[in-house]
Amino acid sequence: LNTVTTTPEQIIYRMSTRVGYPLRERTLDGDFQRLASMGVFDDIKIKKEMVPGGVKIIIIVREKDLIRRIEFAGNQQIRTRKLNTLIESKIGERFDAGKANRDRRAIEDHLHKEYYYFGEVEVDVQPFEDGVRVVFDIQEGGRLYVGDIEFRGNTVFNKKALLAKMETKRSGLLSRGKYLRRAFERDLERIRMSYLDNGHLDLLVIEHPMQI
């Protein structure tokens, strides 16, 4: 299903290895790296074949598929227009698995930021016309808010003092505290450092499983 757009001449132009010159392995390694840096190929193989009077270099490449469509499935609350602003992948570009994975994480981060802590995203790549269709399958899950925060074993700092050190806040009458995993991890480290700063070196901060 690939549409081949890279010509043999373009590949040879990128290479330092030349017909009629001695073959150097270091130069050939550099040629491989230059071809890989083009970002066009999924796979590159360089083979050597002995022929009378020298060696023949054979370059075998497989181009990345072109993205023909990008779709979002399963999003009920998060608008497609917003999701489009979160991703790097673009229609008409070569599909890049690493970029698509970054897009997946960016969408999940946004879900978590909007309180959908259990939100998950999967990337489905499907053949489509002369390229591929990239589908981000979204499971929003339910929103997660913080009802209360409890501390156990604290004798140096009381609950009020520990809460003041945290980004994570409890839900109140006028606001609903959101649970962001990264913010909560910073809270745990901030609490740990507060005890260390007060000379308590033998300290262990343990997060107990939440109740939902």
Coordinates of N, CA and C in Angstrom, one line a residue, residues 2-209:
N2 N 2.2 1.1 0.1 CA 3.0 2.3 0.1 C 3.0 3.0 -1.2
T3 N 3.1 4.3 -1.2 CA 3.3 5.1 -2.3 C 4.8 5.5 -2.3
V4 N 5.6 5.0 -3.3 CA 7.0 5.2 -3.3 C 7.3 6.6 -3.9
T5 N 7.9 7.4 -3.2 CA 8.2 8.8 -3.7 C 9.7 9.1 -3.7
T6 N 10.5 8.3 -3.1 CA 12.0 8.5 -3.1 C 12.6 7.8 -4.2
T7 N 13.3 8.5 -5.1 CA 13.9 7.9 -6.2 C 15.3 7.4 -5.9
P8 N 15.8 6.4 -6.7 CA 17.2 5.9 -6.5 C 18.2 7.1 -6.5
E9 N 18.0 8.0 -7.4 CA 18.9 9.2 -7.5 C 19.0 10.0 -6.1
Q10 N 17.8 10.1 -5.5 CA 17.8 10.9 -4.2 C 18.6 10.1 -3.1
I11 N 18.5 8.8 -3.2 CA 19.2 8.0 -2.2 C 20.7 8.1 -2.4
I12 N 21.1 7.9 -3.7 CA 22.5 8.0 -4.0 C 23.1 9.3 -3.6
Y13 N 22.3 10.4 -3.9 CA 22.8 11.7 -3.6 C 23.1 11.9 -2.1
R14 N 22.4 11.2 -1.2 CA 22.6 11.3 0.2 C 23.8 10.5 0.7
M15 N 24.4 9.7 -0.2 CA 25.5 8.8 0.2 C 26.8 9.3 -0.2
S16 N 27.8 9.0 0.7 CA 29.2 9.4 0.4 C 29.9 8.3 -0.4
T17 N 29.4 7.1 -0.3 CA 30.0 6.0 -1.0 C 29.8 6.2 -2.5
R18 N 30.8 6.1 -3.4 CA 30.7 6.4 -4.8 C 31.3 5.2 -5.6
V19 N 30.7 5.1 -6.8 CA 31.2 4.1 -7.8 C 32.6 4.5 -8.2
G20 N 33.5 3.5 -8.2 CA 34.8 3.7 -8.7 C 35.8 4.0 -7.6
Y21 N 35.3 4.2 -6.4 CA 36.2 4.5 -5.3 C 36.3 3.3 -4.3
P22 N 37.3 3.2 -3.5 CA 37.5 2.1 -2.5 C 36.3 2.1 -1.5
L23 N 35.9 0.9 -1.2 CA 34.8 0.8 -0.2 C 35.3 0.9 1.2
R24 N 34.8 1.8 2.0 CA 35.2 2.0 3.4 C 33.9 1.8 4.3
E25 N 34.1 0.8 5.2 CA 33.0 0.5 6.1 C 32.5 1.7 6.9
R26 N 33.4 2.5 7.3 CA 33.0 3.7 8.1 C 32.1 4.6 7.3
T27 N 32.5 4.8 6.0 CA 31.7 5.6 5.1 C 30.3 5.0 4.9
L28 N 30.3 3.7 4.8 CA 29.0 3.0 4.6 C 28.1 3.1 5.8
D29 N 28.7 3.1 7.0 CA 27.9 3.3 8.2 C 27.3 4.7 8.2
G30 N 28.1 5.7 7.8 CA 27.6 7.0 7.8 C 26.5 7.2 6.8
D31 N 26.6 6.5 5.6 CA 25.5 6.5 4.6 C 24.2 6.0 5.2
F32 N 24.3 4.9 6.0 CA 23.1 4.4 6.7 C 22.5 5.4 7.6
Q33 N 23.3 6.1 8.4 CA 22.8 7.1 9.3 C 22.1 8.2 8.6
R34 N 22.7 8.6 7.5 CA 22.1 9.8 6.7 C 20.8 9.4 6.1
L35 N 20.7 8.2 5.6 CA 19.4 7.7 5.0 C 18.4 7.6 6.1
A36 N 18.8 7.1 7.3 CA 17.8 7.0 8.4 C 17.3 8.3 8.9
S37 N 18.2 9.3 8.8 CA 17.9 10.7 9.3 C 16.9 11.4 8.4
M38 N 16.7 10.9 7.2 CA 15.7 11.5 6.3 C 14.3 11.4 6.8
G39 N 14.0 10.4 7.7 CA 12.7 10.2 8.3 C 11.7 9.7 7.4
V40 N 12.1 9.1 6.3 CA 11.2 8.6 5.2 C 11.0 7.1 5.3
F41 N 12.0 6.4 5.8 CA 12.0 5.0 5.7 C 11.7 4.2 7.0
D42 N 10.9 3.2 6.9 CA 10.6 2.3 8.0 C 11.8 1.3 8.2
D43 N 12.4 0.9 7.1 CA 13.4 -0.1 7.1 C 14.5 0.2 6.1
I44 N 15.7 0.0 6.4 CA 16.8 0.2 5.5 C 17.8 -1.0 5.6
K45 N 18.2 -1.5 4.5 CA 19.2 -2.6 4.5 C 20.2 -2.3 3.5
I46 N 21.5 -2.4 3.8 CA 22.6 -2.3 2.9 C 23.3 -3.6 2.7
K47 N 23.3 -4.1 1.5 CA 23.9 -5.4 1.3 C 25.1 -5.2 0.3
K48 N 26.1 -6.1 0.5 CA 27.3 -6.1 -0.4 C 27.3 -7.4 -1.1
E49 N 27.6 -7.3 -2.4 CA 27.7 -8.5 -3.3 C 29.0 -8.5 -4.1
M50 N 29.8 -9.5 -3.9 CA 31.1 -9.5 -4.7 C 30.8 -9.7 -6.2
V51 N 31.4 -8.9 -7.0 CA 31.3 -9.0 -8.4 C 32.8 -9.0 -9.0
P52 N 33.0 -9.4 -10.2 CA 34.3 -9.3 -10.8 C 34.9 -7.9 -10.8
G53 N 36.0 -7.8 -10.2 CA 36.7 -6.5 -10.1 C 36.3 -5.6 -8.9
G54 N 35.4 -6.1 -8.1 CA 35.0 -5.2 -6.9 C 33.8 -5.7 -6.2
V55 N 33.0 -4.8 -5.7 CA 31.8 -5.1 -4.9 C 30.7 -4.3 -5.3
K56 N 29.5 -4.9 -5.3 CA 28.3 -4.1 -5.6 C 27.5 -3.8 -4.3
I57 N 27.1 -2.6 -4.1 CA 26.3 -2.2 -3.0 C 24.8 -2.1 -3.4
I58 N 24.0 -2.8 -2.6 CA 22.6 -2.9 -2.9 C 21.9 -2.2 -1.7
I59 N 21.1 -1.2 -2.0 CA 20.3 -0.5 -0.9 C 18.8 -0.9 -1.0
I60 N 18.3 -1.5 0.0 CA 16.9 -1.9 0.1 C 16.2 -1.1 1.2
V61 N 15.2 -0.3 0.7 CA 14.5 0.5 1.7 C 13.0 0.2 1.6
R62 N 12.3 0.5 2.7 CA 10.8 0.5 2.7 C 10.3 1.8 3.3
E63 N 9.6 2.5 2.5 CA 9.2 3.8 2.9 C 8.0 3.7 3.9
K64 N 8.0 4.7 4.8 CA 6.9 4.9 5.7 C 5.6 5.2 5.0
D65 N 4.5 4.7 5.5 CA 3.2 5.0 4.8 C 2.8 6.5 5.0
L66 N 2.1 7.0 4.0 CA 1.6 8.4 4.1 C 0.3 8.3 5.0
I67 N 0.1 9.3 5.8 CA -1.1 9.4 6.6 C -2.2 10.1 5.7
R68 N -3.3 9.4 5.4 CA -4.3 9.9 4.6 C -5.5 10.4 5.4
R69 N -5.7 9.8 6.6 CA -6.8 10.3 7.5 C -6.4 10.2 8.9
I70 N -6.9 11.1 9.8 CA -6.7 11.0 11.2 C -8.1 11.1 11.9
E71 N -8.4 10.2 12.7 CA -9.7 10.1 13.3 C -9.6 9.9 14.8
F72 N -10.6 10.4 15.5 CA -10.7 10.2 17.0 C -12.0 9.4 17.2
A73 N -11.9 8.3 18.0 CA -13.1 7.5 18.3 C -13.3 7.4 19.8
G74 N -14.5 7.5 20.3 CA -14.8 7.3 21.7 C -14.9 8.5 22.5
N75 N -14.4 9.7 22.0 CA -14.5 10.9 22.8 C -15.9 11.5 22.9
Q76 N -16.4 11.5 24.1 CA -17.7 12.0 24.3 C -17.7 13.5 24.8
Q77 N -16.8 13.7 25.7 CA -16.8 15.0 26.4 C -15.7 16.0 25.8
I78 N -14.6 15.4 25.3 CA -13.5 16.2 24.8 C -13.7 16.4 23.3
R79 N -13.8 17.6 22.9 CA -14.1 17.9 21.5 C -13.0 17.5 20.5
T80 N -13.4 17.1 19.4 CA -12.4 16.7 18.3 C -11.5 17.9 18.0
R81 N -12.1 19.1 17.9 CA -11.3 20.3 17.6 C -10.1 20.4 18.6
K82 N -10.4 20.2 19.9 CA -9.4 20.3 20.9 C -8.3 19.2 20.7
L83 N -8.8 18.0 20.4 CA -7.8 16.9 20.2 C -6.9 17.1 19.1
N84 N -7.4 17.8 18.0 CA -6.5 18.0 16.9 C -5.4 19.0 17.2
T85 N -5.6 19.8 18.2 CA -4.5 20.8 18.6 C -3.5 20.1 19.5
L86 N -3.7 18.9 20.0 CA -2.8 18.2 20.9 C -1.8 17.3 20.2
I87 N -2.1 17.0 18.9 CA -1.2 16.0 18.2 C -0.3 16.6 17.3
E88 N 0.9 15.9 17.0 CA 1.9 16.3 16.1 C 1.6 15.7 14.7
S89 N 1.1 14.5 14.7 CA 0.8 13.8 13.4 C -0.1 14.7 12.5
K90 N 0.2 14.7 11.2 CA -0.5 15.5 10.2 C -0.9 14.7 9.0
I91 N -2.0 14.9 8.4 CA -2.4 14.3 7.2 C -1.4 14.7 6.1
G92 N -1.0 13.8 5.3 CA -0.1 14.0 4.2 C 1.4 13.8 4.6
E93 N 1.7 13.6 5.9 CA 3.0 13.3 6.4 C 3.2 11.8 6.5
R94 N 4.5 11.4 6.6 CA 4.8 10.0 6.8 C 4.4 9.6 8.2
F95 N 3.8 8.4 8.3 CA 3.4 7.9 9.6 C 4.7 7.6 10.4
D96 N 4.8 8.1 11.6 CA 5.9 7.9 12.5 C 5.4 7.3 13.8
A97 N 5.7 6.1 14.1 CA 5.2 5.4 15.3 C 5.6 6.2 16.6
G98 N 6.8 6.7 16.6 CA 7.2 7.5 17.8 C 6.4 8.7 18.0
K99 N 6.1 9.4 16.9 CA 5.3 10.6 17.0 C 3.9 10.3 17.4
A100 N 3.3 9.2 16.9 CA 2.0 8.8 17.2 C 1.9 8.4 18.7
N101 N 2.9 7.8 19.2 CA 2.9 7.5 20.6 C 3.0 8.8 21.5
R102 N 3.7 9.8 21.0 CA 3.7 11.1 21.8 C 2.3 11.7 21.7
D103 N 1.7 11.5 20.6 CA 0.3 12.1 20.5 C -0.6 11.3 21.5
R104 N -0.4 10.0 21.6 CA -1.3 9.3 22.5 C -1.1 9.8 23.9
R105 N 0.2 10.0 24.3 CA 0.5 10.5 25.7 C -0.1 11.9 25.9
A106 N 0.0 12.7 24.8 CA -0.5 14.1 25.0 C -2.0 14.1 25.2
I107 N -2.7 13.2 24.5 CA -4.2 13.1 24.7 C -4.5 12.6 26.1
E108 N -3.8 11.6 26.5 CA -4.0 11.0 27.9 C -3.7 12.1 28.9
D109 N -2.6 12.9 28.8 CA -2.3 13.9 29.7 C -3.4 14.9 29.8
H110 N -4.0 15.3 28.6 CA -5.1 16.2 28.6 C -6.4 15.6 29.3
L111 N -6.6 14.3 29.1 CA -7.7 13.7 29.8 C -7.5 13.8 31.3
H112 N -6.3 13.5 31.8 CA -6.0 13.5 33.2 C -6.2 15.0 33.7
K113 N -5.7 15.9 32.9 CA -5.9 17.3 33.3 C -7.3 17.8 33.5
E114 N -8.2 17.1 32.7 CA -9.6 17.5 32.8 C -10.4 16.5 33.7
Y115 N -9.6 15.9 34.6 CA -10.1 15.0 35.7 C -10.5 13.6 35.3
Y116 N -10.3 13.3 34.0 CA -10.5 11.9 33.5 C -9.3 11.1 33.8
Y117 N -9.0 10.8 35.1 CA -7.8 10.2 35.4 C -7.7 8.8 34.9
F118 N -8.8 8.1 34.7 CA -8.7 6.7 34.2 C -8.8 6.7 32.6
G119 N -8.7 7.9 32.0 CA -8.7 7.9 30.6 C -7.5 7.2 29.9
E120 N -7.8 6.5 28.9 CA -6.7 5.8 28.2 C -6.9 6.0 26.7
V121 N -5.8 5.9 25.9 CA -5.8 6.1 24.5 C -5.0 5.0 23.8
E122 N -5.5 4.4 22.7 CA -4.8 3.5 21.9 C -4.7 4.0 20.5
V123 N -3.6 3.6 19.8 CA -3.4 4.1 18.4 C -3.7 2.9 17.5
D124 N -4.6 3.0 16.6 CA -4.9 2.0 15.6 C -4.5 2.5 14.2
V125 N -3.6 1.8 13.5 CA -3.2 2.2 12.2 C -3.8 1.2 11.2
Q126 N -4.6 1.7 10.3 CA -5.3 0.9 9.3 C -5.0 1.3 7.9
P127 N -4.9 0.3 7.0 CA -4.7 0.6 5.6 C -5.8 1.4 5.1
F128 N -5.5 2.4 4.3 CA -6.5 3.3 3.7 C -6.0 3.9 2.4
E129 N -6.8 3.6 1.3 CA -6.4 4.1 0.0 C -4.9 3.8 -0.3
D130 N -4.1 4.8 -0.6 CA -2.7 4.5 -0.8 C -1.8 4.9 0.4
G131 N -2.3 4.7 1.5 CA -1.6 5.1 2.8 C -2.2 4.4 4.0
V132 N -2.3 5.2 5.1 CA -3.0 4.6 6.3 C -3.9 5.6 6.9
R133 N -4.8 5.1 7.7 CA -5.7 5.9 8.5 C -5.3 5.7 9.9
V134 N -5.0 6.8 10.7 CA -4.6 6.7 12.1 C -5.8 7.0 12.9
V135 N -6.2 6.1 13.8 CA -7.3 6.3 14.7 C -6.9 6.3 16.1
F136 N -7.2 7.3 16.8 CA -6.9 7.4 18.3 C -8.2 7.0 19.0
D137 N -8.1 5.8 19.5 CA -9.3 5.2 20.2 C -9.2 5.6 21.7
I138 N -10.2 6.4 22.1 CA -10.2 7.1 23.4 C -11.2 6.5 24.3
Q139 N -10.8 6.1 25.5 CA -11.7 5.7 26.6 C -11.6 6.8 27.7
E140 N -12.6 7.6 27.8 CA -12.5 8.7 28.7 C -12.6 8.3 30.2
G141 N -13.4 7.3 30.5 CA -13.6 6.9 31.9 C -14.3 8.0 32.6
G142 N -14.5 7.7 33.9 CA -15.2 8.7 34.7 C -14.3 9.8 35.3
R143 N -14.8 10.9 35.6 CA -14.0 12.0 36.2 C -13.6 11.6 37.7
L144 N -12.4 12.0 38.1 CA -12.0 11.6 39.4 C -11.7 12.9 40.2
Y145 N -12.3 13.1 41.4 CA -12.1 14.2 42.2 C -11.6 13.7 43.6
V146 N -10.9 14.6 44.3 CA -10.4 14.3 45.7 C -11.4 14.6 46.7
G147 N -11.9 13.6 47.4 CA -12.9 13.8 48.5 C -12.2 14.2 49.8
D148 N -11.1 13.5 50.1 CA -10.4 13.9 51.4 C -9.0 13.4 51.2
I149 N -8.1 13.9 52.0 CA -6.7 13.6 52.1 C -6.4 13.2 53.6
E150 N -5.9 12.0 53.8 CA -5.6 11.6 55.2 C -4.1 11.4 55.4
F151 N -3.6 11.6 56.6 CA -2.2 11.4 56.9 C -2.2 10.4 58.1
R152 N -1.3 9.5 58.1 CA -1.1 8.6 59.2 C 0.4 8.5 59.7
G153 N 0.6 8.6 60.9 CA 1.9 8.5 61.5 C 2.6 9.8 61.5
N154 N 2.0 10.9 61.2 CA 2.6 12.2 61.3 C 2.5 12.8 62.7
T155 N 3.7 13.1 63.2 CA 3.8 13.7 64.5 C 4.5 15.0 64.5
V156 N 5.4 15.2 63.5 CA 6.1 16.5 63.4 C 5.2 17.6 62.8
F157 N 4.5 17.3 61.8 CA 3.6 18.2 61.1 C 2.2 17.7 61.3
N158 N 1.3 18.7 61.6 CA -0.1 18.3 61.7 C -0.7 18.3 60.3
K159 N -2.0 17.8 60.2 CA -2.6 17.7 58.9 C -2.7 19.0 58.2
K160 N -3.0 20.1 58.9 CA -3.2 21.4 58.3 C -1.9 21.8 57.6
A161 N -0.7 21.6 58.3 CA 0.6 22.0 57.8 C 0.9 21.2 56.6
L162 N 0.6 19.9 56.6 CA 0.9 19.0 55.4 C 0.1 19.4 54.2
L163 N -1.2 19.7 54.5 CA -2.1 20.0 53.4 C -1.6 21.3 52.7
A164 N -1.0 22.2 53.5 CA -0.5 23.5 53.0 C 0.6 23.3 52.0
K165 N 1.3 22.2 52.1 CA 2.5 22.0 51.3 C 2.1 21.3 50.0
M166 N 0.9 21.0 49.8 CA 0.4 20.2 48.6 C -0.3 21.0 47.6
E167 N 0.0 20.6 46.3 CA -0.8 21.1 45.2 C -2.2 20.5 45.2
T168 N -2.2 19.2 45.5 CA -3.5 18.5 45.5 C -4.4 19.0 46.6
K169 N -5.6 19.4 46.2 CA -6.6 20.0 47.2 C -7.8 19.1 47.3
R170 N -8.4 19.2 48.5 CA -9.7 18.4 48.7 C -10.8 19.2 48.1
S171 N -11.9 18.5 47.7 CA -13.1 19.1 47.2 C -13.8 19.8 48.4
G172 N -14.4 21.0 48.1 CA -15.1 21.8 49.1 C -16.5 22.1 48.6
L173 N -17.1 23.0 49.3 CA -18.5 23.4 49.0 C -18.5 24.2 47.6
L174 N -17.4 25.0 47.4 CA -17.5 25.8 46.2 C -16.5 25.3 45.1
S175 N -15.7 24.3 45.3 CA -14.8 23.8 44.3 C -14.6 22.3 44.5
R176 N -14.2 21.7 43.4 CA -13.9 20.3 43.4 C -12.5 20.0 43.2
G177 N -11.8 19.4 44.1 CA -10.4 19.1 44.0 C -10.1 18.1 42.9
K178 N -9.2 18.4 42.0 CA -8.9 17.4 40.9 C -7.7 16.6 41.3
Y179 N -7.7 15.4 40.9 CA -6.5 14.5 41.1 C -5.7 14.4 39.9
L180 N -4.5 15.0 40.0 CA -3.5 14.9 38.9 C -2.3 14.1 39.4
R181 N -2.1 13.0 38.7 CA -1.0 12.0 39.2 C 0.3 12.7 39.4
R182 N 0.7 13.5 38.4 CA 2.1 14.1 38.5 C 2.2 15.1 39.6
A183 N 1.1 15.9 39.8 CA 1.1 16.8 40.9 C 1.1 16.1 42.2
F184 N 0.4 15.0 42.4 CA 0.4 14.2 43.6 C 1.8 13.6 43.9
E185 N 2.5 13.2 42.9 CA 3.9 12.7 43.0 C 4.8 13.8 43.5
R186 N 4.6 15.0 43.0 CA 5.4 16.1 43.5 C 5.0 16.4 45.0
D187 N 3.8 16.3 45.3 CA 3.4 16.5 46.7 C 4.1 15.5 47.7
L188 N 4.2 14.2 47.3 CA 4.8 13.2 48.1 C 6.3 13.6 48.3
E189 N 7.0 14.1 47.2 CA 8.4 14.4 47.3 C 8.5 15.7 48.2
R190 N 7.6 16.6 48.1 CA 7.6 17.9 48.9 C 7.5 17.6 50.4
I191 N 6.6 16.6 50.7 CA 6.4 16.2 52.1 C 7.7 15.6 52.6
R192 N 8.3 14.7 51.8 CA 9.5 14.0 52.2 C 10.6 15.0 52.5
M193 N 10.8 16.0 51.6 CA 11.8 17.0 51.7 C 11.6 17.8 53.0
S194 N 10.4 18.1 53.3 CA 10.1 18.9 54.5 C 10.6 18.2 55.8
Y195 N 10.4 16.9 55.8 CA 10.9 16.1 57.0 C 12.4 16.1 57.0
L196 N 13.0 15.9 55.8 CA 14.5 15.9 55.7 C 15.0 17.2 56.2
D197 N 14.4 18.3 55.8 CA 14.9 19.6 56.2 C 14.8 19.9 57.7
N198 N 13.9 19.1 58.3 CA 13.8 19.2 59.8 C 14.6 18.2 60.5
G199 N 15.5 17.5 59.8 CA 16.5 16.6 60.4 C 16.0 15.2 60.6
H200 N 14.8 14.8 60.0 CA 14.3 13.5 60.1 C 14.8 12.7 58.9
L201 N 15.9 12.0 59.0 CA 16.5 11.3 57.9 C 16.0 9.9 57.7
D202 N 15.5 9.3 58.8 CA 15.0 7.9 58.7 C 13.5 8.1 58.4
L203 N 13.1 8.3 57.2 CA 11.7 8.6 56.8 C 11.3 7.8 55.6
L204 N 10.0 7.4 55.7 CA 9.5 6.7 54.6 C 8.0 7.2 54.3
V205 N 7.8 7.7 53.1 CA 6.5 8.2 52.8 C 5.8 7.2 51.8
I206 N 4.7 6.6 52.3 CA 4.0 5.6 51.5 C 2.7 6.1 51.1
E207 N 2.4 5.9 49.9 CA 1.0 6.2 49.3 C 0.1 5.0 49.5
H208 N -1.0 5.1 50.2 CA -1.9 4.0 50.3 C -2.9 4.0 49.1
P209 N -3.4 2.8 48.7 CA -4.3 2.8 47.6 C -5.6 3.7 47.9

